[in-house]
PDB file of C-alpha atoms and ligand atoms in Angstrom:
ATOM      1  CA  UNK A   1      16.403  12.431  14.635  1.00 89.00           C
ATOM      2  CA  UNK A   2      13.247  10.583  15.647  1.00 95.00           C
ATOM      3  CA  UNK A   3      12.636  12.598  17.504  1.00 96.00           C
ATOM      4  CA  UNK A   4      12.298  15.990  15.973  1.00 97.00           C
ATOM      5  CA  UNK A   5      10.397  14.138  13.514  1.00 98.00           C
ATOM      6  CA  UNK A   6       6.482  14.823  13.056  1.00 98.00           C
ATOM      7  CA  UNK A   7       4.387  11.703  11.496  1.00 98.00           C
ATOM      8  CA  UNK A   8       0.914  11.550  10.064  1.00 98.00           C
ATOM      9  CA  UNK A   9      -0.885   7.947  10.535  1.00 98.00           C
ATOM     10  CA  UNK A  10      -3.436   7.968   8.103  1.00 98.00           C
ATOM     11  CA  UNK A  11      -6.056   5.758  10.138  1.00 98.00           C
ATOM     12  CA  UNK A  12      -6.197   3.992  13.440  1.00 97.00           C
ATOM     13  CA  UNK A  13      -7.426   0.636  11.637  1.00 95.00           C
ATOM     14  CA  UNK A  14      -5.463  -2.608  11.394  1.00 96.00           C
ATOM     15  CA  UNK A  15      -2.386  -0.858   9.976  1.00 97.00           C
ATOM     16  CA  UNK A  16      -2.488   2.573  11.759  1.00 97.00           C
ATOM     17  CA  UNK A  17      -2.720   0.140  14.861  1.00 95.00           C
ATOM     18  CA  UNK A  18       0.375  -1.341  14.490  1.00 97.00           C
ATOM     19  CA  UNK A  19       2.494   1.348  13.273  1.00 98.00           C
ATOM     20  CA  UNK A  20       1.357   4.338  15.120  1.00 98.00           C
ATOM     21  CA  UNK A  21       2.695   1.878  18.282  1.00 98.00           C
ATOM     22  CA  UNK A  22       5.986   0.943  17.078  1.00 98.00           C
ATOM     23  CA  UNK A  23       6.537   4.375  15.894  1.00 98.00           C
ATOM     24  CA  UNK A  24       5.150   5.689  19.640  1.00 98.00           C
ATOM     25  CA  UNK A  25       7.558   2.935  21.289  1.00 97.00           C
ATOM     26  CA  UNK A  26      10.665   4.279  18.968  1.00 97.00           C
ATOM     27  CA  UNK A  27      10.178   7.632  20.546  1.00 97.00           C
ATOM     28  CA  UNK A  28       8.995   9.389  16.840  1.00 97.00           C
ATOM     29  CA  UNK A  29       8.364  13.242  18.195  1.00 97.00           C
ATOM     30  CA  UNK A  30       5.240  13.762  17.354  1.00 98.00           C
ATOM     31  CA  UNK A  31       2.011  11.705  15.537  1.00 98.00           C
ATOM     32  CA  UNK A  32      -0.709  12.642  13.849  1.00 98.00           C
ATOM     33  CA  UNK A  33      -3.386  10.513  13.924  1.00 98.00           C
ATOM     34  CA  UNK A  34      -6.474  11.248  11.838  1.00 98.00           C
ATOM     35  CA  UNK A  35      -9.761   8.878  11.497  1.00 98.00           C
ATOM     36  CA  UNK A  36     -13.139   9.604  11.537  1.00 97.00           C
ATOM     37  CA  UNK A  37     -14.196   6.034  12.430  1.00 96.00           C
ATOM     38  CA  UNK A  38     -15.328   4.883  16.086  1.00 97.00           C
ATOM     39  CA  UNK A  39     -14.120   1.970  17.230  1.00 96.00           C
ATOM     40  CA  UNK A  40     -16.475  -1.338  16.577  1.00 95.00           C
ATOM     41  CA  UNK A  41     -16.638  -4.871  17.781  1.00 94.00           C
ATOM     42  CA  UNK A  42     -15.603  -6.040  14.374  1.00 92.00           C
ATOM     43  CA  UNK A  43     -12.335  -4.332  14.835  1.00 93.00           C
ATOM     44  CA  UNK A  44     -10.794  -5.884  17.665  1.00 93.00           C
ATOM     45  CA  UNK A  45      -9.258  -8.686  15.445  1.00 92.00           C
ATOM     46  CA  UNK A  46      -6.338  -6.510  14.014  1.00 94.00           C
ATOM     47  CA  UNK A  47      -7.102  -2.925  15.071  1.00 94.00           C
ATOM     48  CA  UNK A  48      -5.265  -3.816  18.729  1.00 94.00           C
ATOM     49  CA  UNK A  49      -4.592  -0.420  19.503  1.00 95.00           C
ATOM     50  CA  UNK A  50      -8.907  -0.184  20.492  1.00 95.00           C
ATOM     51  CA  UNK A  51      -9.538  -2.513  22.970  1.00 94.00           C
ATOM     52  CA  UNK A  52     -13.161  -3.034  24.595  1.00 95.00           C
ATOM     53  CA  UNK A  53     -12.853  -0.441  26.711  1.00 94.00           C
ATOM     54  CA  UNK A  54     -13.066   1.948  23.492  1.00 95.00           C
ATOM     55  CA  UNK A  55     -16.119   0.426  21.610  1.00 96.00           C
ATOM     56  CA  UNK A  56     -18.545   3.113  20.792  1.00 97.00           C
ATOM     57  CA  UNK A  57     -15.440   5.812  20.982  1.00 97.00           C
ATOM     58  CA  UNK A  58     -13.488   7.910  18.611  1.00 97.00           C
ATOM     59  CA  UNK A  59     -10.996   5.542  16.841  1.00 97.00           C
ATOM     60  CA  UNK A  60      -8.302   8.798  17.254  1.00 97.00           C
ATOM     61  CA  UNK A  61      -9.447   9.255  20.885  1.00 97.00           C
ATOM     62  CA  UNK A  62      -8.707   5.590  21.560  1.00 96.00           C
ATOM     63  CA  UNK A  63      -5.297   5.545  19.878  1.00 97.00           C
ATOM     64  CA  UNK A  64      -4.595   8.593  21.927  1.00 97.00           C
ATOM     65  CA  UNK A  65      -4.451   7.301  24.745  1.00 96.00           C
ATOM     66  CA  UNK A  66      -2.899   4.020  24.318  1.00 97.00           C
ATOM     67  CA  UNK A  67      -0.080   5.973  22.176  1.00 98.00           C
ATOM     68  CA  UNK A  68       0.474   8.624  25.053  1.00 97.00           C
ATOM     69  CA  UNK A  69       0.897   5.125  27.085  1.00 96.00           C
ATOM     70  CA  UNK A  70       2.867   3.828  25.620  1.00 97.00           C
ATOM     71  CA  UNK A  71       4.952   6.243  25.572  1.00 97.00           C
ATOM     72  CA  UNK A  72       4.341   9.764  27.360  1.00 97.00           C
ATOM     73  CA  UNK A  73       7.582  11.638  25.713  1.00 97.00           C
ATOM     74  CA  UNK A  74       5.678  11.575  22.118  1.00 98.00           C
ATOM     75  CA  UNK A  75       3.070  14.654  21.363  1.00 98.00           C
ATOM     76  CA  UNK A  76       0.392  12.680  20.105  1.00 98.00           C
ATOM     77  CA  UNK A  77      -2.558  15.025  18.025  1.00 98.00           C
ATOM     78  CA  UNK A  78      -5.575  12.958  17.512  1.00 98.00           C
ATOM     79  CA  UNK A  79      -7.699  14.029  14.422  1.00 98.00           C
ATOM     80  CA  UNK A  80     -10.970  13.452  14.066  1.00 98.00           C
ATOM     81  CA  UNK A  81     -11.983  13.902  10.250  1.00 97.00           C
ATOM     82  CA  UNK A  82     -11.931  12.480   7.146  1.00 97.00           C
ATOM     83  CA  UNK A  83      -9.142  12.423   4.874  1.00 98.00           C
ATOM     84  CA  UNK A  84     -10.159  14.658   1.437  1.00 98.00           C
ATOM     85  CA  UNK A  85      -8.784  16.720  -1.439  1.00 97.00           C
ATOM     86  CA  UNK A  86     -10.022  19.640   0.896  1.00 97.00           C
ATOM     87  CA  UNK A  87      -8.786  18.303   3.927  1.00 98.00           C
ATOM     88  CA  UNK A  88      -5.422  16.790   3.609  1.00 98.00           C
ATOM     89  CA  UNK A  89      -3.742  20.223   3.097  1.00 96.00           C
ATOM     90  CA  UNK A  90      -4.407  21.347   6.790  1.00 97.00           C
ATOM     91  CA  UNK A  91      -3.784  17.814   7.695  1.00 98.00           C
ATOM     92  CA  UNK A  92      -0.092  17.570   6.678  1.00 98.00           C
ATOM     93  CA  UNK A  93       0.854  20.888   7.890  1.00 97.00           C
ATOM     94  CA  UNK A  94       3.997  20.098   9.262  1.00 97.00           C
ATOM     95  CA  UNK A  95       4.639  16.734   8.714  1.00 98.00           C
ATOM     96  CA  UNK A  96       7.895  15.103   7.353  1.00 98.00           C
ATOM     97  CA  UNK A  97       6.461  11.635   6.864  1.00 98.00           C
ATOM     98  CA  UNK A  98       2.923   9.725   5.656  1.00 98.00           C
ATOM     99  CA  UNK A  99       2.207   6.381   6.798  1.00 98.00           C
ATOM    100  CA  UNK A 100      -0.624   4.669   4.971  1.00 98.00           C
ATOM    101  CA  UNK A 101      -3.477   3.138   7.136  1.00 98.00           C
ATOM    102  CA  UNK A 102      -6.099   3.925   4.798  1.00 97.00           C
ATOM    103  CA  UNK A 103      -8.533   1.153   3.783  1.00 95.00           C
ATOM    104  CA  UNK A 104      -9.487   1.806   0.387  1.00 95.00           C
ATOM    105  CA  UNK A 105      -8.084   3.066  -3.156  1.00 95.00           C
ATOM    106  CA  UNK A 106      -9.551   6.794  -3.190  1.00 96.00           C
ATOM    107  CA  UNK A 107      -7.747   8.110   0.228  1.00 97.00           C
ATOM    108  CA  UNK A 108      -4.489   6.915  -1.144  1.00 98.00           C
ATOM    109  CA  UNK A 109      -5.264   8.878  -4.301  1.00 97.00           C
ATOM    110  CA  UNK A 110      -5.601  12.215  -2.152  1.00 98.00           C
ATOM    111  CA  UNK A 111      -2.457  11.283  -0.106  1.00 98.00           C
ATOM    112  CA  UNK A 112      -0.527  10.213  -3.043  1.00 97.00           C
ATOM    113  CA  UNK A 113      -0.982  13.763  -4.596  1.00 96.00           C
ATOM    114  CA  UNK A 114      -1.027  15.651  -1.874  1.00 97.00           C
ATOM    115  CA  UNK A 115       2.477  13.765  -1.026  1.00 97.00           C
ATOM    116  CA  UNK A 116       3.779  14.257  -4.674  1.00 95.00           C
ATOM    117  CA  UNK A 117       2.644  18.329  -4.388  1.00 95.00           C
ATOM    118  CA  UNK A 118       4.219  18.625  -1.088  1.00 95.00           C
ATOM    119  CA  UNK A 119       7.293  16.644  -2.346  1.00 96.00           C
ATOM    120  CA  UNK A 120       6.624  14.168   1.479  1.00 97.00           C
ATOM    121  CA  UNK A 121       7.437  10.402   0.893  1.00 97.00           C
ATOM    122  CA  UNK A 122       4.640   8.126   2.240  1.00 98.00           C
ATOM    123  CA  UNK A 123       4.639   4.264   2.954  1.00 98.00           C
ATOM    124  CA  UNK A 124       1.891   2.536   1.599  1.00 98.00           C
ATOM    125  CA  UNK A 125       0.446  -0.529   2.841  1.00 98.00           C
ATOM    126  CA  UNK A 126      -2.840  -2.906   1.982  1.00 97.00           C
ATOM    127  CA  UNK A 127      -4.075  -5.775   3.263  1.00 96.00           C
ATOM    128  CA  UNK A 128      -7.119  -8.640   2.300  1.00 94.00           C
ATOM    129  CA  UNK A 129      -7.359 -11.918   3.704  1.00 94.00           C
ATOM    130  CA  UNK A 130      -4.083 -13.741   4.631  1.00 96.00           C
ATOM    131  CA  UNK A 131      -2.118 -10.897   2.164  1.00 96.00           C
ATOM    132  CA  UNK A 132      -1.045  -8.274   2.041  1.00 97.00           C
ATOM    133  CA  UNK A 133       1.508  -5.245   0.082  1.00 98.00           C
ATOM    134  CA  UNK A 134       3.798  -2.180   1.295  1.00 98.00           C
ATOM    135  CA  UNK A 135       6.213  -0.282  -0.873  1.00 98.00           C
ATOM    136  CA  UNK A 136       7.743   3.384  -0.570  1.00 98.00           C
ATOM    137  CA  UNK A 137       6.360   6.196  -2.707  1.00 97.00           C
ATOM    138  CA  UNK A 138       8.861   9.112  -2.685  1.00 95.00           C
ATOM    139  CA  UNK A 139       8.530  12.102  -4.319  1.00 90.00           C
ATOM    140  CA  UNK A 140      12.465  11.855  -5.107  1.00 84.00           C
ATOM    141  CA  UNK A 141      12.106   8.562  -7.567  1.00 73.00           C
ATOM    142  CA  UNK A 142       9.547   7.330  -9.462  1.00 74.00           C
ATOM    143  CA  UNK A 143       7.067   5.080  -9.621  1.00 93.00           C
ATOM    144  CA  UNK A 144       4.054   6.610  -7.626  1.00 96.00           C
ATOM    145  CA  UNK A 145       1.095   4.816  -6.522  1.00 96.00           C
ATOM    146  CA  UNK A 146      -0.506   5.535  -9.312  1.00 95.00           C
ATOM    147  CA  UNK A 147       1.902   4.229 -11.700  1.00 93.00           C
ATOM    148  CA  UNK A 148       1.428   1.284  -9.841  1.00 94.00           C
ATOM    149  CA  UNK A 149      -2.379   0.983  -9.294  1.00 93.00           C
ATOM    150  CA  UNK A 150      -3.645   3.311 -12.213  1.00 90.00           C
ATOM    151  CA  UNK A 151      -6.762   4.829 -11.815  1.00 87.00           C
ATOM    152  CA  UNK A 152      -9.849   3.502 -11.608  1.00 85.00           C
ATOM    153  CA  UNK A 153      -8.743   1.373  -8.583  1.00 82.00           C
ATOM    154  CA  UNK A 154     -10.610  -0.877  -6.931  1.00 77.00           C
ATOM    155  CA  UNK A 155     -13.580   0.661  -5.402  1.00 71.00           C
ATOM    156  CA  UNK A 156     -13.668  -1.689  -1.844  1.00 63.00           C
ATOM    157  CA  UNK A 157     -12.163  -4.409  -0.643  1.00 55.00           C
ATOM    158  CA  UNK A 158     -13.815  -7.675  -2.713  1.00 51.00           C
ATOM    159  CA  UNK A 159     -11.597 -10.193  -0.531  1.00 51.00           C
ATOM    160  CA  UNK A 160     -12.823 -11.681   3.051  1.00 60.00           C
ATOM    161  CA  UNK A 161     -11.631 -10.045   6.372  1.00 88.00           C
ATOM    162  CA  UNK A 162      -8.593  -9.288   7.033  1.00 94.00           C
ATOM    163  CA  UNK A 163      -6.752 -11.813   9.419  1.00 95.00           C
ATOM    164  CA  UNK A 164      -5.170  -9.612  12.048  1.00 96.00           C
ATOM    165  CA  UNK A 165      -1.280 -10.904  11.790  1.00 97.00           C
ATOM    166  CA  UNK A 166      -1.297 -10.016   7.968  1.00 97.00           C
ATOM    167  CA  UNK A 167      -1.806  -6.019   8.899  1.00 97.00           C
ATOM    168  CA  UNK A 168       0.707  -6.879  11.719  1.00 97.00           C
ATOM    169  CA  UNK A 169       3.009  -8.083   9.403  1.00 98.00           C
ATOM    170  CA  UNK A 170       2.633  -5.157   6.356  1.00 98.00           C
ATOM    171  CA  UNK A 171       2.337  -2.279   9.663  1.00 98.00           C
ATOM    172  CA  UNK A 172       5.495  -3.773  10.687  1.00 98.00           C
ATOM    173  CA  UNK A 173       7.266  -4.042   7.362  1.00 98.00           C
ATOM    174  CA  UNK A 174       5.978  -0.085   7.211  1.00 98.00           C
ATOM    175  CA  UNK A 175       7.365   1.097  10.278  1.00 98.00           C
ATOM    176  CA  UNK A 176      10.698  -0.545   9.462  1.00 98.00           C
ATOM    177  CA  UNK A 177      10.701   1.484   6.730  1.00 98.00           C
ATOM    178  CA  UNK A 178       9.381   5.077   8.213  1.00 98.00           C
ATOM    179  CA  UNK A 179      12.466   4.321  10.973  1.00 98.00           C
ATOM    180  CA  UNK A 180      15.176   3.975   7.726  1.00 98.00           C
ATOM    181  CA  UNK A 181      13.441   6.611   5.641  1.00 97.00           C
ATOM    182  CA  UNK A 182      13.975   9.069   8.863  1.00 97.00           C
ATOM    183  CA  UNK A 183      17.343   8.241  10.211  1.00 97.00           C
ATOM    184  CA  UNK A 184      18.347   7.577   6.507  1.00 96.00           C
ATOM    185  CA  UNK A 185      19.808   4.428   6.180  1.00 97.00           C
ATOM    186  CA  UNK A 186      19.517   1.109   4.662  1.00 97.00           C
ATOM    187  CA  UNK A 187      17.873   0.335   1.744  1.00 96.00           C
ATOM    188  CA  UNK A 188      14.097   1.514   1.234  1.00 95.00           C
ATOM    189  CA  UNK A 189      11.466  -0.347  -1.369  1.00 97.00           C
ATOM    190  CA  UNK A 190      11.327   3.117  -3.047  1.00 96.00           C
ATOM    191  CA  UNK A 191      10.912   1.434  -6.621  1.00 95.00           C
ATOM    192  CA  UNK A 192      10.048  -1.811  -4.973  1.00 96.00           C
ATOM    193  CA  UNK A 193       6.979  -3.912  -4.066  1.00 97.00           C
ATOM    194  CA  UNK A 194       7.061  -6.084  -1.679  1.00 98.00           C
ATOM    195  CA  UNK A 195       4.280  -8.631  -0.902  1.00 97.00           C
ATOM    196  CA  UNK A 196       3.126 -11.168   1.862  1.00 97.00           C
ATOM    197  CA  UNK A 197       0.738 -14.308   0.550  1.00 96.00           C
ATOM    198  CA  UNK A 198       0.255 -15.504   4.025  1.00 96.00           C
ATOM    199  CA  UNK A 199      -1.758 -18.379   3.469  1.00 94.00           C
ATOM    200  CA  UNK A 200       1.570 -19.895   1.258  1.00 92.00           C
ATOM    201  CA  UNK A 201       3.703 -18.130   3.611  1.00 95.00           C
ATOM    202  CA  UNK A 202       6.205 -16.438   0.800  1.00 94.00           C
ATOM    203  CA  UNK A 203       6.860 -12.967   0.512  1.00 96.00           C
ATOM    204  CA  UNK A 204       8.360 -11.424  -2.664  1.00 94.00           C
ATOM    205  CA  UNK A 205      10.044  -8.223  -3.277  1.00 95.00           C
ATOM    206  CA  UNK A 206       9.746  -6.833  -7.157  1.00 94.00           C
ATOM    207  CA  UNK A 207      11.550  -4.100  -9.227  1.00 95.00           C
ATOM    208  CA  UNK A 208       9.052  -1.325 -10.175  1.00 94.00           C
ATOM    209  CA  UNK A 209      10.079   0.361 -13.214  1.00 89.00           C
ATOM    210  CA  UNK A 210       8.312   4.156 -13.723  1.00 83.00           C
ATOM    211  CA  UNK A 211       5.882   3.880 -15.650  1.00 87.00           C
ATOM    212  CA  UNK A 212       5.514   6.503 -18.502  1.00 85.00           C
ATOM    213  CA  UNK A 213       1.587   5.939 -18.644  1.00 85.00           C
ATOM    214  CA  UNK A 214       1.095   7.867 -15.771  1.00 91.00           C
ATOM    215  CA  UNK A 215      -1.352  10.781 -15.719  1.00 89.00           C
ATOM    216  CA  UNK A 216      -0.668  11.793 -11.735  1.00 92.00           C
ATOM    217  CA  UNK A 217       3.671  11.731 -11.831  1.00 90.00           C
ATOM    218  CA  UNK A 218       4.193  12.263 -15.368  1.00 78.00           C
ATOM    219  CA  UNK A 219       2.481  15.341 -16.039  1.00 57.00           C
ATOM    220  CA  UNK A 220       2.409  18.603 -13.895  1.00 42.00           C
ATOM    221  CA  UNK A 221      -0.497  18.152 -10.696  1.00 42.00           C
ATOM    222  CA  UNK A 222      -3.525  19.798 -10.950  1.00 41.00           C
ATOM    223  CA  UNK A 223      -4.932  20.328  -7.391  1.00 41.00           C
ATOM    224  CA  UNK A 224      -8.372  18.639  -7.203  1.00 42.00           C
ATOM    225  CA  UNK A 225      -7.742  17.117 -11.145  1.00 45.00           C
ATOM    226  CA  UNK A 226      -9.518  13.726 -11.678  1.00 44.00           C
ATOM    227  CA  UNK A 227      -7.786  10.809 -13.111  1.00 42.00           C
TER     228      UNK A 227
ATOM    229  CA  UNK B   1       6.382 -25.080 -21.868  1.00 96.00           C
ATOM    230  CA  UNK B   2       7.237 -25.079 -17.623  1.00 98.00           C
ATOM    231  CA  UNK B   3       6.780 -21.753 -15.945  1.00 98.00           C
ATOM    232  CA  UNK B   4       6.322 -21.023 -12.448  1.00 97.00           C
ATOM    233  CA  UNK B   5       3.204 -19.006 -11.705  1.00 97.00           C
ATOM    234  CA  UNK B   6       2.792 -17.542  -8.272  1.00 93.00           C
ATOM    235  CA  UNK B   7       5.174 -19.817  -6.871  1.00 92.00           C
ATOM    236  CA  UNK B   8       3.462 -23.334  -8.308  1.00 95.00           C
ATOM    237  CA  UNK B   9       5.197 -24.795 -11.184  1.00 97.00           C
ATOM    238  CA  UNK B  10       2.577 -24.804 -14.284  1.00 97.00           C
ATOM    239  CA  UNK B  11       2.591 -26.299 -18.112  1.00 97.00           C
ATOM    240  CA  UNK B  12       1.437 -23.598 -20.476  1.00 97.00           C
ATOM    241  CA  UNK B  13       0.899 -23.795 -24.003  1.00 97.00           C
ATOM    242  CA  UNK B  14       3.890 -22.696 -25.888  1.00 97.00           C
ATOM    243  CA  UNK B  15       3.819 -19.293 -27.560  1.00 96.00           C
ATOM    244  CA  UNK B  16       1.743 -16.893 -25.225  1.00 97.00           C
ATOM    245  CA  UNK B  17       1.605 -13.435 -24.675  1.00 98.00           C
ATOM    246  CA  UNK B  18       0.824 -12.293 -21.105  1.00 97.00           C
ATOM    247  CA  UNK B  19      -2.671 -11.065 -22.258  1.00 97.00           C
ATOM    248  CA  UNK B  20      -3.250 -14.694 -23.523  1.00 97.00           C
ATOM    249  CA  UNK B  21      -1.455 -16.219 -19.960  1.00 97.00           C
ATOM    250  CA  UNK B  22      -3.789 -14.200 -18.280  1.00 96.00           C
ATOM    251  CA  UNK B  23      -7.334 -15.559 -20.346  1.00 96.00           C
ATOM    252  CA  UNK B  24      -5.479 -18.930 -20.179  1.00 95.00           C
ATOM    253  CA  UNK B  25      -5.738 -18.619 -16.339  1.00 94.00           C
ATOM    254  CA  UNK B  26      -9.280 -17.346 -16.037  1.00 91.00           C
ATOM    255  CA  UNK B  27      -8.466 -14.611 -14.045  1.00 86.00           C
ATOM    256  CA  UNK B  28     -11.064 -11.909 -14.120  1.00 86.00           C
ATOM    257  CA  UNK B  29      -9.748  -9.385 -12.005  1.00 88.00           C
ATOM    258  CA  UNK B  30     -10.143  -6.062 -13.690  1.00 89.00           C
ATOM    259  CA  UNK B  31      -7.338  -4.834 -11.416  1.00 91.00           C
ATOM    260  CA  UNK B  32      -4.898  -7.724 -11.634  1.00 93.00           C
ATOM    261  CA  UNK B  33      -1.311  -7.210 -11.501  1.00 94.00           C
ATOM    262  CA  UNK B  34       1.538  -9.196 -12.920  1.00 96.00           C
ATOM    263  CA  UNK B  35       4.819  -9.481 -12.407  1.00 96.00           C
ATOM    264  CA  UNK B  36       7.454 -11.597 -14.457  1.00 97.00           C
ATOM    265  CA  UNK B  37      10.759 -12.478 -12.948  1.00 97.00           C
ATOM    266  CA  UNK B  38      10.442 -10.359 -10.145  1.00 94.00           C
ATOM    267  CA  UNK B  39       9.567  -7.164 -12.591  1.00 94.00           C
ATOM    268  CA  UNK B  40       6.577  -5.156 -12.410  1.00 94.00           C
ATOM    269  CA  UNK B  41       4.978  -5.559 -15.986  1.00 94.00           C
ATOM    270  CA  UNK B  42       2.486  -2.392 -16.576  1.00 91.00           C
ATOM    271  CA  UNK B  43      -1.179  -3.442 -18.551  1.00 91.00           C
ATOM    272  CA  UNK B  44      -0.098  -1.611 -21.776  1.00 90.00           C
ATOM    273  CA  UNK B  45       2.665  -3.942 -22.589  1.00 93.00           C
ATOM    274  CA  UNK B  46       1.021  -6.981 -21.773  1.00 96.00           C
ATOM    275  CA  UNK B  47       0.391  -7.419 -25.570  1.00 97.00           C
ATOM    276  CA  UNK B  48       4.680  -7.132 -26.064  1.00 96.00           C
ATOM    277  CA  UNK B  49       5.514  -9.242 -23.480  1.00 97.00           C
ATOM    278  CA  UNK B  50       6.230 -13.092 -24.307  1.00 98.00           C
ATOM    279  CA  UNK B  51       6.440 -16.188 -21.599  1.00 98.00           C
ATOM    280  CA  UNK B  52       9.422 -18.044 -21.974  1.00 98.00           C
ATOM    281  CA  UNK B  53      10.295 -21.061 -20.540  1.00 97.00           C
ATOM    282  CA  UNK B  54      11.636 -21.229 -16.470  1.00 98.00           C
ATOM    283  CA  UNK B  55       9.755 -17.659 -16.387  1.00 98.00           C
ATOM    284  CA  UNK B  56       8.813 -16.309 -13.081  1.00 97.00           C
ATOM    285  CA  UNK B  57       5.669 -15.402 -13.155  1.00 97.00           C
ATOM    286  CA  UNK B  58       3.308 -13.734 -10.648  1.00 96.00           C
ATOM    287  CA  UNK B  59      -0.163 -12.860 -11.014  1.00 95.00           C
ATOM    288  CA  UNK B  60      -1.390 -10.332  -7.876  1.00 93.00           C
ATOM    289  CA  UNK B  61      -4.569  -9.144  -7.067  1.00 92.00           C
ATOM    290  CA  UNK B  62      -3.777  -5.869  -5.159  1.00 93.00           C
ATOM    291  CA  UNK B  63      -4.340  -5.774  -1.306  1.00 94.00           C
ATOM    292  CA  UNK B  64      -6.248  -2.173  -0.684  1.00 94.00           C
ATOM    293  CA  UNK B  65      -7.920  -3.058   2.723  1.00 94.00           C
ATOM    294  CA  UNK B  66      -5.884  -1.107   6.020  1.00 93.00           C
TER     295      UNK B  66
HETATM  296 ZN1  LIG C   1       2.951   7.884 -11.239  1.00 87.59          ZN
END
């Protein structure tokens, strides 16, 4: 099953790291990688995929390699481009799965609705500081993102840097998920938050009930509409 | 009253709505979230929604960095 299965990572950053690995290591078919980012000093706390020897290089490039490393049975396509309204149509073609390692609210917007259009379930994750989030959109079951962070989101990351276990932690918690949500078993946080406060050390898992406000699920999708 | 906000047991004046929990608190964030007894609670009924006593209550600024 993994392996007939095609994956898009949605940026080689502190999450994409982590996940794109374990995925790699599980022996997923085939991943997408897509980033436009090269890989900077400032990275190497969490984004462990990069090491030195990539500063200064494509972020995809860089994953590429360690990926096909890790693991040489995996097709791995690096992408080099940013992830848009106008873009992210080419970018899922064929893809059964999303995994989130976006770093800001817009690109989850465009994957979100691309994912509900498509009818593709995506695992979102965030992280700030010592915390961090990760829940299950699927196009199956409500909520979506945007039930759950309505538009306008927040438009960067306000918090301090991001200590590099907490996107170890939420990538992990992700790819857990992405290995259920392909074979199909266990029990997914479709409908379910789950968060990491790292610097108290609890993690909490909430109900997310639909939530009829929503302009993006609970009305037909208009390609390229703004909330 | 005793509630339990974000894992810290508090004492809140009796009678609150979670619009008035959340000005009681001082929290500012624009995109808070809040969650009572492990239920997602969505901005538009914060106005409905009542704290009782022993509530659960969490107050989450989302995590949007990657
Ligand atoms: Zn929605």
């Amino acid at each position: 099953m993994l392996a007939n299965t095609s994956i898009l990572v949605a940026g080689a950053g502190g999450l994409g790291s982590l996940s794109s690995m374990y995925l790699a290591a599980a022996g997923v078919g085939r991943i997408v990688i897509v980033d436009d980012d090269v890989v900077e000093p400032s990275n190497l706390n969490r984004q462990i995929l990069h090491g030195e020897q990539g500063l200064g290089k494509d972020k995809v490039l860089s994953a590429a390699g360690r990926l096909s490393d890790l693991n040489s049975g995996v097709t791995v396509v690096p992408v080099k481009l940013r992830i848009t309204d106008d873009t992210i149509d080419h970018i899922l073609d064929g893809i059964d799965l999303i995994m989130d390692g976006t770093d800001n609210y817009d690109t989850r917007v465009v994957l979100n609705r691309a994912a509900l259009k498509i009818g593709l379930s995506w695992i979102f994750g965030g992280v700030s500081g010592f915390d961090g989030m990760a829940s299950l959109f699927s196009p199956k079951g409500k909520p979506c993102f945007e039930c759950v962070f309505p538009p306008p989101g927040a438009k960067e990351d306000p918090g301090p840097g991001i200590i590099g276990p907490a996107a170890g932690m939420i990538a992990s918690i992700q790819s857990m998920e992405a290995v259920k949500e392909i074979l199909g078993i266990g029990k997914g946080l479709t409908g379910r938050l789950l968060r990491l406060s790292g610097m108290d050390m609890r993690i909490n898992v909430s109900t997310l009930p639909p939530n009829p406000e929503c302009r993006t699920c609970g009305r037909q999708l208009r390609k390229g509409s703004r909330p | 009253m005793k509630i339990i906000l974000n894992g810290v047991e508090e004492i809140i004046p009796d009678g609150l709505s979670i619009t008035d929990l959340i000005e009681w608190v001082k929290e500012g964030d624009p995109h808070l979230m809040v969650e009572v007894n492990n239920t997602y609670i969505y901005p538009k009924e914060y106005d409905r929604v009542w704290v009782r006593e022993n509530d659960r209550i969490e107050m989450i600024n989302p995590n949007l960095g990657g």
